[in-house]
Amino acid sequence: MGEVKLFGLWLSPYVYRVIWALKLKGIEYEYIEEDLSNKSELLLKYNPVHKKVPVLAHDGKPIAESLVILEYIDETWPENPLLPKDAEQRAAARFWAKFAEDKATCFMTFFRSSGEEQEKARKECLEMLRMVEEYGGLEEKKFFGGDTIGLADLAFGGVACWLGVMEDIVGVKLVEAHTFPRLYAWIHNFNQVGVIKENLPDREKMLVFFKRRREILLASA
Amino acid sequence: MMQSDNHQQESFVCVDQVKLFGSWASSYTHRAQLALKLKGVEFEYVEEELTNKSPQLLLYNPVYKKVPVLLHGDKAVAESVIILQYIDETWSENPILPDNPYERSLVRFWSHFADDQLGPSVGLVFRSTGEQQKAAVEQVNDNLKLLEKEMEEGYFKGRRFFGGDKIGMLDIVLGCGSYWLWVLEEVAGVKLVESGRFPRFHSWLRDFEEQPEVKETIPPTDKLLDYAKSIHLVILLNGDQAQAQAQAENP
């Protein structure tokens, strides 16, 4: 197996994508919590381009960017695969994972803003969610990955687990059962998966942290 | 490729038709064309008019409505880096991705860098003026510095191409788009790449552009220049509206 280290942040959905993948495959690893206001020398050495978490180090070889890390993990430890064998299905999984990645910013803006700016972000978030609802293929299967969670499901983990916290704090619901039935069902199913349930940041801790964060952001806006 | 189940008979090989929807000036389209050429895959090319997209394009890429889109039989694949991996997994001759998972992770990492960081910084130079443009030029140089450093000290050091002796996915991703550096320098009237500053990047790009398949794929510079000039003029005259247009045409 080799020595596996994960540099992360306790409340980052990007970090959790990697944690879930490692847990799904039963890979032992050492977790190192980073303080982003005081990044460790090792993190800066391992990810000089972006200086961000997550970073995975396998026998001292660093890999950065969560989706790149997921594919590396899948190719190195093939048990409980994150990607199917079929090339078209792999392409679809990568497409949705990239979509989740590219569209994440509107949720952050939604959380950080108020008034007109927030309304604009809210509409963009809904548009993004609408795309997933209509074209994600969730009417035919339980998860993006089929019967079990895969790459795209992990990529959307933020929507499954972090969005609810944001919605509670902001006081605006984006995903509801009657507006996004497929997505709503997917969120429920995703949160039932053992590895996910057992590996999530403490919700209360998150609520407190993000609530304070939003207050600070709005005050300084 | 599909073969009949009865191997006793002459095997009937049915080759699914390959179609590529693209735009002649789009470097993302060039990536897909180049990969198909390198693998000797026959395909039909369909030029899309980006201000008047075909119903087929909208059907096959409803989420982004962009080119390129690869249609293989009835399977549609969108997003150039994803298309490249699909091509590599479907046609195994002349692989464009390495076998080694670690090296594959680096290829993916730097491909994302090209699209998420380098590309947008170049685009910003094109779309801005004055102080904003100066800052954008600095960013391009910072990004090229990172790339040069990787080529000098990183995993790929000493190689002719990122793919080794032959071009691979990262060469395709970075190479198809780098020609915009020279074109934009001319059109925007700014020095983007200080000569002598990025020797490895320069020599890699020169070798890449000499490859026969690359020569067959990249449109002639004067055509690209004319195209860039026309877009640039519109941007400078119309501001936001033209920006949106330019973005639509350069997905």
Short mmCIF file of C-alpha atoms in Angstrom, two decimals:
data_model
loop_
_atom_site.label_atom_id
_atom_site.label_comp_id
_atom_site.label_asym_id
_atom_site.label_seq_id
_atom_site.Cartn_x
_atom_site.Cartn_y
_atom_site.Cartn_z
CA MET A 1 0.00 0.00 0.00
CA GLY A 2 2.82 2.41 0.78
CA GLU A 3 2.67 5.45 2.99
CA VAL A 4 -0.36 7.65 2.35
CA LYS A 5 -0.74 11.16 3.77
CA LEU A 6 -3.63 13.54 3.29
CA PHE A 7 -3.25 17.25 3.92
CA GLY A 8 -6.65 18.77 4.56
CA LEU A 9 -9.01 21.13 6.24
CA TRP A 10 -11.73 19.91 8.60
CA LEU A 11 -14.62 21.55 6.82
CA SER A 12 -13.63 21.38 3.18
CA PRO A 13 -15.89 19.38 0.84
CA TYR A 14 -12.92 19.01 -1.51
CA VAL A 15 -10.94 17.30 1.23
CA TYR A 16 -13.89 15.08 2.07
CA ARG A 17 -14.09 13.84 -1.51
CA VAL A 18 -10.66 12.33 -0.92
CA ILE A 19 -11.45 11.04 2.57
CA TRP A 20 -14.52 9.25 1.22
CA ALA A 21 -12.53 7.69 -1.63
CA LEU A 22 -9.82 6.46 0.74
CA LYS A 23 -12.41 5.04 3.14
CA LEU A 24 -14.39 3.37 0.35
CA LYS A 25 -11.27 1.55 -0.72
CA GLY A 26 -10.09 0.76 2.80
CA ILE A 27 -6.83 2.65 2.36
CA GLU A 28 -4.97 3.51 5.54
CA TYR A 29 -3.70 7.05 5.67
CA GLU A 30 -2.34 9.69 7.96
CA TYR A 31 -4.39 12.87 8.10
CA ILE A 32 -2.69 16.22 8.58
CA GLU A 33 -4.87 19.23 9.41
CA GLU A 34 -3.61 22.40 7.77
CA ASP A 35 -4.03 25.90 9.10
CA LEU A 36 -4.55 27.92 5.93
CA SER A 37 -3.34 31.11 7.59
CA ASN A 38 -0.12 29.32 8.44
CA LYS A 39 0.52 26.67 5.81
CA SER A 40 2.99 23.95 6.57
CA GLU A 41 6.30 23.77 4.72
CA LEU A 42 5.38 20.35 3.45
CA LEU A 43 2.13 21.61 1.92
CA LEU A 44 3.94 24.45 0.16
CA LYS A 45 6.54 22.01 -1.09
CA TYR A 46 3.91 19.52 -2.27
CA ASN A 47 1.58 22.03 -3.92
CA PRO A 48 3.68 25.04 -4.91
CA VAL A 49 1.37 25.99 -7.78
CA HIS A 50 -1.87 26.41 -5.83
CA LYS A 51 -0.79 26.07 -2.17
CA LYS A 52 -4.16 24.50 -1.41
CA VAL A 53 -5.66 21.43 0.19
CA PRO A 54 -6.35 18.63 -0.38
CA VAL A 55 -2.96 17.20 -1.24
CA LEU A 56 -2.31 13.48 -1.21
CA ALA A 57 1.23 12.22 -0.75
CA HIS A 58 1.81 8.59 -1.69
CA ASP A 59 5.29 7.44 -0.67
CA GLY A 60 6.36 11.05 -0.76
CA LYS A 61 4.93 11.72 -4.25
CA PRO A 62 2.45 14.60 -4.05
CA ILE A 63 -0.81 14.83 -5.96
CA ALA A 64 -2.91 17.99 -5.83
CA GLU A 65 -6.54 18.83 -6.83
CA SER A 66 -9.29 16.65 -5.47
CA LEU A 67 -10.58 15.24 -8.77
CA VAL A 68 -7.04 14.46 -9.94
CA ILE A 69 -6.43 12.76 -6.59
CA LEU A 70 -9.63 10.71 -6.94
CA GLU A 71 -8.57 9.38 -10.34
CA TYR A 72 -5.10 8.60 -8.99
CA ILE A 73 -6.60 6.71 -6.06
CA ASP A 74 -8.93 4.81 -8.40
CA GLU A 75 -6.08 3.80 -10.72
CA THR A 76 -3.73 2.83 -7.91
CA TRP A 77 -6.24 0.92 -5.73
CA PRO A 78 -8.78 -0.62 -8.11
CA GLU A 79 -11.07 -2.22 -5.46
CA ASN A 80 -14.50 -0.61 -5.16
CA PRO A 81 -13.99 1.39 -8.35
CA LEU A 82 -15.01 5.03 -8.59
CA LEU A 83 -15.22 4.89 -12.36
CA PRO A 84 -16.89 2.26 -14.56
CA LYS A 85 -15.01 0.36 -17.26
CA ASP A 86 -17.09 1.63 -20.17
CA ALA A 87 -15.46 4.63 -21.90
CA GLU A 88 -18.72 6.49 -22.49
CA GLN A 89 -19.81 6.10 -18.88
CA ARG A 90 -16.39 7.22 -17.71
CA ALA A 91 -16.72 10.31 -19.88
CA ALA A 92 -20.16 11.02 -18.40
CA ALA A 93 -18.83 10.63 -14.85
CA ARG A 94 -15.94 12.99 -15.58
CA PHE A 95 -18.31 15.44 -17.23
CA TRP A 96 -20.52 15.70 -14.15
CA ALA A 97 -17.56 15.80 -11.77
CA LYS A 98 -16.14 18.71 -13.77
CA PHE A 99 -19.56 20.37 -13.83
CA ALA A 100 -19.76 20.17 -10.04
CA GLU A 101 -16.28 21.65 -9.84
CA ASP A 102 -16.82 24.47 -12.31
CA LYS A 103 -20.18 25.55 -10.92
CA ALA A 104 -19.25 25.52 -7.24
CA THR A 105 -18.50 29.25 -7.14
CA CYS A 106 -22.12 30.33 -7.46
CA PHE A 107 -22.89 28.53 -4.18
CA MET A 108 -20.02 30.30 -2.47
CA THR A 109 -21.26 33.65 -3.77
CA PHE A 110 -24.78 32.78 -2.65
CA PHE A 111 -23.43 32.18 0.83
CA ARG A 112 -21.19 35.22 0.98
CA SER A 113 -23.54 37.87 -0.28
CA SER A 114 -26.84 39.56 0.26
CA GLY A 115 -29.33 41.66 -1.68
CA GLU A 116 -29.00 41.86 -5.44
CA GLU A 117 -25.71 40.00 -5.61
CA GLN A 118 -27.17 37.11 -3.66
CA GLU A 119 -30.31 37.04 -5.77
CA LYS A 120 -28.15 36.77 -8.90
CA ALA A 121 -26.13 33.95 -7.31
CA ARG A 122 -29.31 32.21 -6.20
CA LYS A 123 -30.58 32.18 -9.77
CA GLU A 124 -27.25 30.80 -11.01
CA CYS A 125 -27.32 28.06 -8.38
CA LEU A 126 -30.85 27.10 -9.40
CA GLU A 127 -29.80 27.04 -13.05
CA MET A 128 -26.92 24.74 -12.18
CA LEU A 129 -29.17 22.45 -10.14
CA ARG A 130 -31.71 22.43 -12.97
CA MET A 131 -29.04 21.10 -15.36
CA VAL A 132 -28.24 18.24 -13.01
CA GLU A 133 -31.92 17.49 -12.45
CA GLU A 134 -32.69 17.40 -16.17
CA TYR A 135 -29.57 15.85 -17.67
CA GLY A 136 -27.77 14.08 -14.82
CA GLY A 137 -29.45 10.75 -15.57
CA LEU A 138 -30.69 10.40 -11.99
CA GLU A 139 -34.15 9.31 -13.12
CA GLU A 140 -32.63 6.01 -14.21
CA LYS A 141 -30.30 5.29 -11.34
CA LYS A 142 -29.78 5.76 -7.64
CA PHE A 143 -26.40 7.45 -7.97
CA PHE A 144 -24.38 9.06 -10.77
CA GLY A 145 -22.23 5.96 -10.46
CA GLY A 146 -25.21 3.58 -10.78
CA ASP A 147 -25.98 1.36 -7.79
CA THR A 148 -22.96 2.54 -5.87
CA ILE A 149 -21.40 5.99 -5.49
CA GLY A 150 -18.64 6.99 -7.87
CA LEU A 151 -16.53 9.91 -8.97
CA ALA A 152 -19.39 12.23 -9.85
CA ASP A 153 -21.28 11.47 -6.63
CA LEU A 154 -18.22 12.37 -4.57
CA ALA A 155 -17.78 15.54 -6.60
CA PHE A 156 -21.34 16.57 -5.72
CA GLY A 157 -20.77 15.82 -2.04
CA GLY A 158 -20.83 19.54 -1.34
CA VAL A 159 -24.40 19.71 -2.57
CA ALA A 160 -25.39 16.70 -0.49
CA CYS A 161 -23.82 17.70 2.78
CA TRP A 162 -22.73 21.33 2.82
CA LEU A 163 -25.60 22.98 0.99
CA GLY A 164 -28.04 22.14 3.79
CA VAL A 165 -25.87 23.98 6.29
CA MET A 166 -25.64 27.03 3.99
CA GLU A 167 -29.39 26.97 3.41
CA ASP A 168 -30.02 26.93 7.17
CA ILE A 169 -27.72 29.87 7.78
CA VAL A 170 -28.86 31.99 4.85
CA GLY A 171 -32.49 31.07 5.45
CA VAL A 172 -33.16 30.22 1.80
CA LYS A 173 -33.81 26.72 0.48
CA LEU A 174 -32.40 25.92 -2.95
CA VAL A 175 -33.22 22.22 -3.24
CA GLU A 176 -36.69 21.05 -2.30
CA ALA A 177 -38.48 17.78 -2.96
CA HIS A 178 -41.09 19.34 -5.21
CA THR A 179 -38.69 21.53 -7.23
CA PHE A 180 -35.82 19.07 -7.67
CA PRO A 181 -37.25 15.59 -6.96
CA ARG A 182 -34.37 13.61 -8.49
CA LEU A 183 -31.66 15.66 -6.81
CA TYR A 184 -33.55 15.59 -3.53
CA ALA A 185 -33.73 11.78 -3.68
CA TRP A 186 -30.05 11.58 -4.63
CA ILE A 187 -29.07 13.76 -1.65
CA HIS A 188 -31.06 11.51 0.66
CA ASN A 189 -29.52 8.32 -0.80
CA PHE A 190 -26.01 9.75 -0.75
CA ASN A 191 -26.33 10.64 2.92
CA GLN A 192 -27.44 7.08 3.72
CA VAL A 193 -24.21 5.55 2.41
CA GLY A 194 -22.18 4.22 5.36
CA VAL A 195 -18.85 5.75 4.38
CA ILE A 196 -20.48 9.14 3.93
CA LYS A 197 -22.54 9.00 7.12
CA GLU A 198 -19.51 8.03 9.17
CA ASN A 199 -17.23 10.64 7.64
CA LEU A 200 -18.63 14.12 7.82
CA PRO A 201 -17.55 17.24 9.68
CA ASP A 202 -19.48 17.87 12.86
CA ARG A 203 -22.66 19.66 11.77
CA GLU A 204 -22.95 21.83 14.86
CA LYS A 205 -19.34 22.88 14.53
CA MET A 206 -19.94 23.70 10.87
CA LEU A 207 -23.06 25.72 11.63
CA VAL A 208 -21.23 27.80 14.22
CA PHE A 209 -18.19 28.31 11.99
CA PHE A 210 -20.08 29.20 8.82
CA LYS A 211 -22.56 31.43 10.62
CA ARG A 212 -19.71 33.48 12.04
CA ARG A 213 -17.98 33.46 8.67
CA ARG A 214 -21.05 34.83 6.91
CA GLU A 215 -21.49 37.55 9.54
CA ILE A 216 -17.91 38.67 9.05
CA LEU A 217 -18.20 38.61 5.26
CA LEU A 218 -21.43 40.60 5.22
CA ALA A 219 -20.08 43.13 7.71
CA SER A 220 -17.02 43.78 5.60
CA ALA A 221 -18.89 43.90 2.27
CA MET B 1 -15.73 -1.47 -32.86
CA MET B 2 -18.38 -4.17 -32.59
CA GLN B 3 -17.93 -7.78 -33.60
CA SER B 4 -20.62 -10.35 -34.12
CA ASP B 5 -20.90 -13.00 -31.44
CA ASN B 6 -20.49 -15.90 -33.83
CA HIS B 7 -16.76 -16.27 -34.26
CA GLN B 8 -17.22 -19.30 -36.51
CA GLN B 9 -18.31 -17.07 -39.33
CA GLU B 10 -16.28 -14.31 -40.88
CA SER B 11 -16.31 -11.66 -38.20
CA PHE B 12 -18.35 -8.71 -39.26
CA VAL B 13 -16.68 -5.59 -37.99
CA CYS B 14 -19.00 -2.68 -37.63
CA VAL B 15 -17.21 0.58 -37.05
CA ASP B 16 -19.34 3.19 -35.38
CA GLN B 17 -19.22 6.47 -37.24
CA VAL B 18 -17.19 9.25 -35.65
CA LYS B 19 -18.31 12.84 -35.97
CA LEU B 20 -16.69 15.90 -34.46
CA PHE B 21 -18.65 19.11 -34.02
CA GLY B 22 -16.26 22.01 -33.81
CA SER B 23 -15.30 25.51 -34.69
CA TRP B 24 -12.32 26.15 -36.96
CA ALA B 25 -10.69 28.74 -34.68
CA SER B 26 -11.33 26.92 -31.43
CA SER B 27 -8.21 25.49 -29.82
CA TYR B 28 -10.44 23.08 -27.89
CA THR B 29 -11.66 21.72 -31.22
CA HIS B 30 -8.07 21.44 -32.47
CA ARG B 31 -7.24 19.25 -29.49
CA ALA B 32 -9.87 16.70 -30.46
CA GLN B 33 -8.95 16.83 -34.16
CA LEU B 34 -5.28 16.31 -33.35
CA ALA B 35 -5.93 13.34 -31.08
CA LEU B 36 -8.12 11.63 -33.69
CA LYS B 37 -5.44 12.24 -36.33
CA LEU B 38 -2.69 10.86 -34.11
CA LYS B 39 -4.71 7.69 -33.66
CA GLY B 40 -5.57 7.39 -37.32
CA VAL B 41 -9.29 7.55 -36.59
CA GLU B 42 -11.42 8.56 -39.54
CA PHE B 43 -14.01 11.12 -38.66
CA GLU B 44 -16.47 13.51 -40.19
CA TYR B 45 -15.93 17.11 -39.17
CA VAL B 46 -18.94 19.38 -38.76
CA GLU B 47 -18.26 23.10 -38.58
CA GLU B 48 -20.56 24.87 -36.15
CA GLU B 49 -21.55 28.46 -36.56
CA LEU B 50 -21.39 29.60 -32.97
CA THR B 51 -23.92 32.37 -33.41
CA ASN B 52 -26.32 29.89 -34.98
CA LYS B 53 -25.79 26.54 -33.31
CA SER B 54 -27.16 23.44 -34.96
CA PRO B 55 -29.99 21.49 -33.32
CA GLN B 56 -27.61 18.53 -33.23
CA LEU B 57 -25.07 20.41 -31.13
CA LEU B 58 -27.76 21.54 -28.71
CA LEU B 59 -29.01 17.96 -28.49
CA TYR B 60 -25.60 16.45 -27.83
CA ASN B 61 -24.36 19.11 -25.43
CA PRO B 62 -27.44 20.57 -23.80
CA VAL B 63 -25.61 21.55 -20.62
CA TYR B 64 -22.94 23.82 -22.12
CA LYS B 65 -24.06 24.09 -25.76
CA LYS B 66 -20.39 24.35 -26.77
CA VAL B 67 -17.90 22.80 -29.14
CA PRO B 68 -16.16 20.46 -29.42
CA VAL B 69 -18.53 17.52 -29.13
CA LEU B 70 -17.48 14.07 -30.22
CA LEU B 71 -20.18 11.76 -31.51
CA HIS B 72 -19.16 8.11 -31.64
CA GLY B 73 -22.06 6.09 -32.95
CA ASP B 74 -24.82 7.39 -30.69
CA LYS B 75 -22.50 8.30 -27.83
CA ALA B 76 -21.88 11.99 -27.31
CA VAL B 77 -18.87 13.27 -25.38
CA ALA B 78 -18.31 16.92 -24.47
CA GLU B 79 -15.42 18.92 -22.94
CA SER B 80 -12.10 18.66 -24.74
CA VAL B 81 -10.00 17.08 -21.95
CA ILE B 82 -12.72 14.52 -21.37
CA ILE B 83 -12.94 13.86 -25.12
CA LEU B 84 -9.17 13.28 -25.24
CA GLN B 85 -9.41 10.66 -22.51
CA TYR B 86 -12.39 9.02 -24.21
CA ILE B 87 -10.41 8.86 -27.46
CA ASP B 88 -7.43 7.33 -25.67
CA GLU B 89 -9.58 4.72 -23.95
CA THR B 90 -11.50 3.79 -27.09
CA TRP B 91 -8.67 3.62 -29.64
CA SER B 92 -5.63 2.05 -28.06
CA GLU B 93 -3.00 2.67 -30.77
CA ASN B 94 -0.55 5.51 -30.15
CA PRO B 95 -1.56 6.15 -26.54
CA ILE B 96 -1.68 9.79 -25.50
CA LEU B 97 -1.82 9.12 -21.77
CA PRO B 98 0.99 7.34 -19.89
CA ASP B 99 0.46 4.00 -18.13
CA ASN B 100 1.82 5.15 -14.81
CA PRO B 101 -0.94 6.56 -12.51
CA TYR B 102 1.36 9.16 -10.98
CA GLU B 103 2.38 10.52 -14.33
CA ARG B 104 -1.28 10.48 -15.42
CA SER B 105 -2.12 12.60 -12.36
CA LEU B 106 0.49 15.16 -13.41
CA VAL B 107 -0.85 15.21 -16.96
CA ARG B 108 -4.33 15.91 -15.58
CA PHE B 109 -3.08 18.50 -13.08
CA TRP B 110 -1.22 20.51 -15.71
CA SER B 111 -4.09 20.16 -18.19
CA HIS B 112 -6.35 21.79 -15.60
CA PHE B 113 -3.69 24.45 -15.08
CA ALA B 114 -3.75 25.18 -18.80
CA ASP B 115 -7.54 25.58 -18.83
CA ASP B 116 -8.23 27.07 -15.41
CA GLN B 117 -5.25 29.37 -15.02
CA LEU B 118 -3.06 29.94 -18.09
CA GLY B 119 -5.84 30.12 -20.67
CA PRO B 120 -8.02 32.61 -18.77
CA SER B 121 -5.01 34.86 -18.04
CA VAL B 122 -4.25 35.02 -21.77
CA GLY B 123 -7.91 35.70 -22.50
CA LEU B 124 -7.88 38.58 -20.03
CA VAL B 125 -4.96 40.23 -21.82
CA PHE B 126 -6.97 40.07 -24.99
CA ARG B 127 -10.10 41.55 -23.48
CA SER B 128 -8.57 44.37 -21.45
CA THR B 129 -6.67 47.59 -21.89
CA GLY B 130 -4.47 49.91 -19.86
CA GLU B 131 -3.67 49.00 -16.27
CA GLN B 132 -5.90 45.96 -16.27
CA GLN B 133 -4.08 44.61 -19.30
CA LYS B 134 -0.69 45.26 -17.70
CA ALA B 135 -1.73 43.20 -14.69
CA ALA B 136 -3.05 40.45 -16.97
CA VAL B 137 0.27 40.32 -18.85
CA GLU B 138 2.07 39.88 -15.53
CA GLN B 139 -0.24 37.01 -14.68
CA VAL B 140 0.49 35.28 -17.99
CA ASN B 141 4.18 35.59 -17.30
CA ASP B 142 3.76 34.24 -13.77
CA ASN B 143 1.87 31.25 -15.18
CA LEU B 144 4.48 30.59 -17.85
CA LYS B 145 7.15 30.84 -15.16
CA LEU B 146 5.43 28.03 -13.25
CA LEU B 147 5.30 25.93 -16.39
CA GLU B 148 8.92 26.64 -17.28
CA LYS B 149 9.96 25.67 -13.75
CA GLU B 150 8.11 22.38 -14.05
CA MET B 151 9.84 21.68 -17.34
CA GLU B 152 13.19 22.58 -15.82
CA GLU B 153 12.99 20.76 -12.48
CA GLY B 154 9.84 18.67 -12.40
CA TYR B 155 8.81 15.18 -13.44
CA PHE B 156 8.93 15.99 -17.16
CA LYS B 157 12.40 17.51 -17.14
CA GLY B 158 14.71 16.50 -19.94
CA ARG B 159 11.88 15.34 -22.17
CA ARG B 160 11.33 16.55 -25.68
CA PHE B 161 7.59 16.43 -25.15
CA PHE B 162 5.54 15.95 -21.99
CA GLY B 163 4.55 12.62 -23.51
CA GLY B 164 8.19 11.62 -23.98
CA ASP B 165 9.44 11.15 -27.54
CA LYS B 166 5.96 11.46 -28.90
CA ILE B 167 3.33 14.05 -28.08
CA GLY B 168 0.79 13.10 -25.44
CA MET B 169 -2.35 14.58 -23.93
CA LEU B 170 -0.57 17.37 -22.07
CA ASP B 171 1.29 18.42 -25.21
CA ILE B 172 -2.03 18.47 -27.05
CA VAL B 173 -3.75 20.50 -24.33
CA LEU B 174 -0.98 23.07 -23.93
CA GLY B 175 0.04 23.09 -27.54
CA CYS B 176 -3.41 23.72 -28.92
CA GLY B 177 -3.84 27.18 -27.55
CA SER B 178 -0.24 28.32 -27.21
CA TYR B 179 -0.31 29.71 -30.74
CA TRP B 180 -2.73 32.33 -29.39
CA LEU B 181 0.19 33.83 -27.48
CA TRP B 182 1.85 35.00 -30.70
CA VAL B 183 -1.41 35.95 -32.38
CA LEU B 184 -2.57 38.02 -29.41
CA GLU B 185 0.78 39.74 -29.06
CA GLU B 186 0.31 41.01 -32.56
CA VAL B 187 -3.36 41.90 -32.20
CA ALA B 188 -3.36 43.38 -28.72
CA GLY B 189 -0.03 45.05 -29.32
CA VAL B 190 1.55 43.81 -26.11
CA LYS B 191 4.62 41.74 -25.48
CA LEU B 192 3.20 38.66 -23.76
CA VAL B 193 6.23 36.48 -23.65
CA GLU B 194 9.58 38.15 -23.08
CA SER B 195 12.03 36.53 -25.48
CA GLY B 196 14.63 34.40 -23.80
CA ARG B 197 12.57 34.17 -20.62
CA PHE B 198 11.07 30.74 -21.20
CA PRO B 199 13.60 28.78 -23.28
CA ARG B 200 12.21 25.32 -22.52
CA PHE B 201 8.66 26.40 -23.22
CA HIS B 202 9.78 27.93 -26.52
CA SER B 203 11.73 24.93 -27.71
CA TRP B 204 8.93 22.55 -26.68
CA LEU B 205 6.38 24.63 -28.57
CA ARG B 206 8.56 24.81 -31.64
CA ASP B 207 8.99 21.02 -31.66
CA PHE B 208 5.25 20.56 -31.12
CA GLU B 209 4.34 22.82 -34.03
CA GLU B 210 6.75 20.92 -36.30
CA GLN B 211 4.86 17.66 -35.87
CA PRO B 212 3.10 16.77 -39.16
CA GLU B 213 -0.27 16.07 -37.51
CA VAL B 214 -0.09 19.41 -35.70
CA LYS B 215 0.71 21.23 -38.94
CA GLU B 216 -2.34 19.60 -40.50
CA THR B 217 -4.56 20.66 -37.62
CA ILE B 218 -3.70 24.22 -36.64
CA PRO B 219 -5.07 26.80 -39.07
CA PRO B 220 -2.57 29.12 -40.78
CA THR B 221 -1.42 32.05 -38.63
CA ASP B 222 -2.73 34.72 -40.98
CA LYS B 223 -6.24 33.24 -40.74
CA LEU B 224 -6.00 33.17 -36.94
CA LEU B 225 -4.70 36.75 -36.99
CA ASP B 226 -7.61 37.99 -39.06
CA TYR B 227 -10.05 36.21 -36.79
CA ALA B 228 -8.47 37.60 -33.62
CA LYS B 229 -8.36 41.10 -35.09
CA SER B 230 -12.06 41.04 -35.89
CA ILE B 231 -12.99 39.84 -32.41
CA HIS B 232 -10.66 42.32 -30.76
CA LEU B 233 -12.15 45.23 -32.60
CA VAL B 234 -15.64 44.24 -31.55
CA ILE B 235 -14.52 43.87 -27.92
CA LEU B 236 -12.91 47.26 -27.80
CA LEU B 237 -15.92 48.93 -29.39
CA ASN B 238 -18.67 47.17 -27.53
CA GLY B 239 -17.26 46.20 -24.13
CA ASP B 240 -19.42 43.67 -22.23
CA GLN B 241 -21.60 42.52 -25.05
CA ALA B 242 -18.64 41.69 -27.21
CA GLN B 243 -16.95 39.96 -24.30
CA ALA B 244 -19.90 37.62 -24.05
CA GLN B 245 -19.72 37.02 -27.78
CA ALA B 246 -16.01 36.31 -27.66
CA GLN B 247 -16.55 33.91 -24.81
CA ALA B 248 -19.24 32.10 -26.74
CA GLU B 249 -16.86 31.71 -29.65
CA ASN B 250 -13.90 30.61 -27.60
CA PRO B 251 -15.32 28.01 -25.25
#
